[in-house]
XYZ file of C-alpha atoms in Angstrom:
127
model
C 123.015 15.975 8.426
C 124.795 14.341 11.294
C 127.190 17.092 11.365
C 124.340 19.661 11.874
C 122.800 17.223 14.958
C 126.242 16.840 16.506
C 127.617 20.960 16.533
C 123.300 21.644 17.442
C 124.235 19.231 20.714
C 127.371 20.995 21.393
C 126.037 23.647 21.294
C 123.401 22.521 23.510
C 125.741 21.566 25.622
C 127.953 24.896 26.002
C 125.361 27.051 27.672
C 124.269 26.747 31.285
C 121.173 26.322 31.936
C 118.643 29.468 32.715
C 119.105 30.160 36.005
C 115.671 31.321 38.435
C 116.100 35.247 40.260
C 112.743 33.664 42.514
C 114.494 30.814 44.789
C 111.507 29.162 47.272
C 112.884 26.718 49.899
C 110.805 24.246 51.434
C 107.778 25.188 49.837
C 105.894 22.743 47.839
C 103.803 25.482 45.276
C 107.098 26.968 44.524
C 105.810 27.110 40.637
C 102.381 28.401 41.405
C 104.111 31.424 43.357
C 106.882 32.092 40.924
C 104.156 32.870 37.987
C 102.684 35.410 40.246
C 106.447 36.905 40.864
C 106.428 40.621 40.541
C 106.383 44.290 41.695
C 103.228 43.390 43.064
C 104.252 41.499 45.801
C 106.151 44.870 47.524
C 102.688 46.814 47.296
C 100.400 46.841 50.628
C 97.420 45.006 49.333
C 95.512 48.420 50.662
C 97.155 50.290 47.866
C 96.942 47.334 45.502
C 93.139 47.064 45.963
C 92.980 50.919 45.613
C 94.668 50.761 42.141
C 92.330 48.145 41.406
C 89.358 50.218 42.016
C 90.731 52.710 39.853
C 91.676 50.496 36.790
C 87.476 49.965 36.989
C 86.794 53.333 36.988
C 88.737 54.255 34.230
C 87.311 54.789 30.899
C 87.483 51.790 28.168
C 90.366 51.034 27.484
C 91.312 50.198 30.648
C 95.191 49.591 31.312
C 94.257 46.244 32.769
C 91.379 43.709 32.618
C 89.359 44.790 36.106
C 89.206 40.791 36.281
C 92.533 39.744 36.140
C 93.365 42.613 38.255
C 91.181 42.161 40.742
C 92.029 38.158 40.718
C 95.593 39.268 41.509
C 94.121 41.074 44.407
C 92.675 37.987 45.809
C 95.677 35.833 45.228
C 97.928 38.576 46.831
C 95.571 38.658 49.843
C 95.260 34.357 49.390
C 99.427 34.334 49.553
C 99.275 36.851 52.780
C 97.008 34.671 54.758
C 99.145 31.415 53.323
C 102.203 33.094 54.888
C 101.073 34.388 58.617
C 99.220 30.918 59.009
C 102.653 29.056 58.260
C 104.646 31.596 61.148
C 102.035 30.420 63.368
C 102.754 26.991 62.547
C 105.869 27.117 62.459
C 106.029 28.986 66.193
C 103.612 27.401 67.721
C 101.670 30.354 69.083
C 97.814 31.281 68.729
C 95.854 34.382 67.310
C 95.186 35.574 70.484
C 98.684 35.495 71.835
C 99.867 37.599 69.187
C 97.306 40.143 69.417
C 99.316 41.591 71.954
C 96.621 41.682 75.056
C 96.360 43.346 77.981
C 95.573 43.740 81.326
C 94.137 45.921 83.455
C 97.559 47.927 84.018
C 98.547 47.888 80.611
C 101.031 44.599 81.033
C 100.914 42.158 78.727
C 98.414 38.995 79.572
C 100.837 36.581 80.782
C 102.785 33.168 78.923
C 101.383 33.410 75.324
C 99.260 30.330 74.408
C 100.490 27.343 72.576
C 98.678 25.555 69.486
C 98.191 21.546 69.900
C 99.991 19.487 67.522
C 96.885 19.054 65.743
C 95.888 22.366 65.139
C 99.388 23.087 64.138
C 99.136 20.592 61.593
C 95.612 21.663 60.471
C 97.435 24.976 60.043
C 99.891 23.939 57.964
C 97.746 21.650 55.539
C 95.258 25.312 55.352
C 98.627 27.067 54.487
């Protein structure tokens, strides 16, 4: 019996360990995101929520749960919004400075507007 435990643990021991395709730096819900990993993520969430309207449409059976797929729609839209808030935190610039505006002569509107510490880090904590 100890013979079987001890070529088990060499076994064991041989093979690497599975190794992730989905590598998140420096973010904290790295696990969360990574169980949402998929084809999904390429799709404009215009098309996404298009192909969700047609899964409900469909006659039972459906290919996919409406629910679930229109749960991924919110997360992909959730994970969107996560990800522009944390560029603006992480640049420093407001909304309204990225909107591009302009002036009467079609220039842009001057120095672009910087976010307070605090705000940045009420960005971040939203993100």
């Amino acid at each position: 019996m100890t013979k079987k435990k001890a070529g088990a643990q060499s076994a064991q021991a041989d093979t690497p360990p599975p190794t992730s395709s989905l590598i998140i730096c420096r973010n904290k819900h790295w696990r969360y995101i990574s169980s949402f990993h998929g084809p999904w993520l390429q799709l404009p969430p215009e098309i996404l929520d298009s192909l969700a309207h047609q899964n409900y449409t469909m006659p039972a059976p459906r290919l996919v749960d409406p629910a679930v797929f229109y749960d991924v729609v919110k997360i992909r839209k959730a994970v969107d919004e996560a990800a522009q808030d944390s560029v603006r935190a992480s640049t420093g610039i407001s909304n309204t400075a990225q909107s591009g505006r302009m002036d009467y002569f079609g220039a842009s509107g001057g120095p672009a507007s910087l976010l307070s510490k605090e705000r940045i880090f009420k960005i971040r904590q939203k993100a």
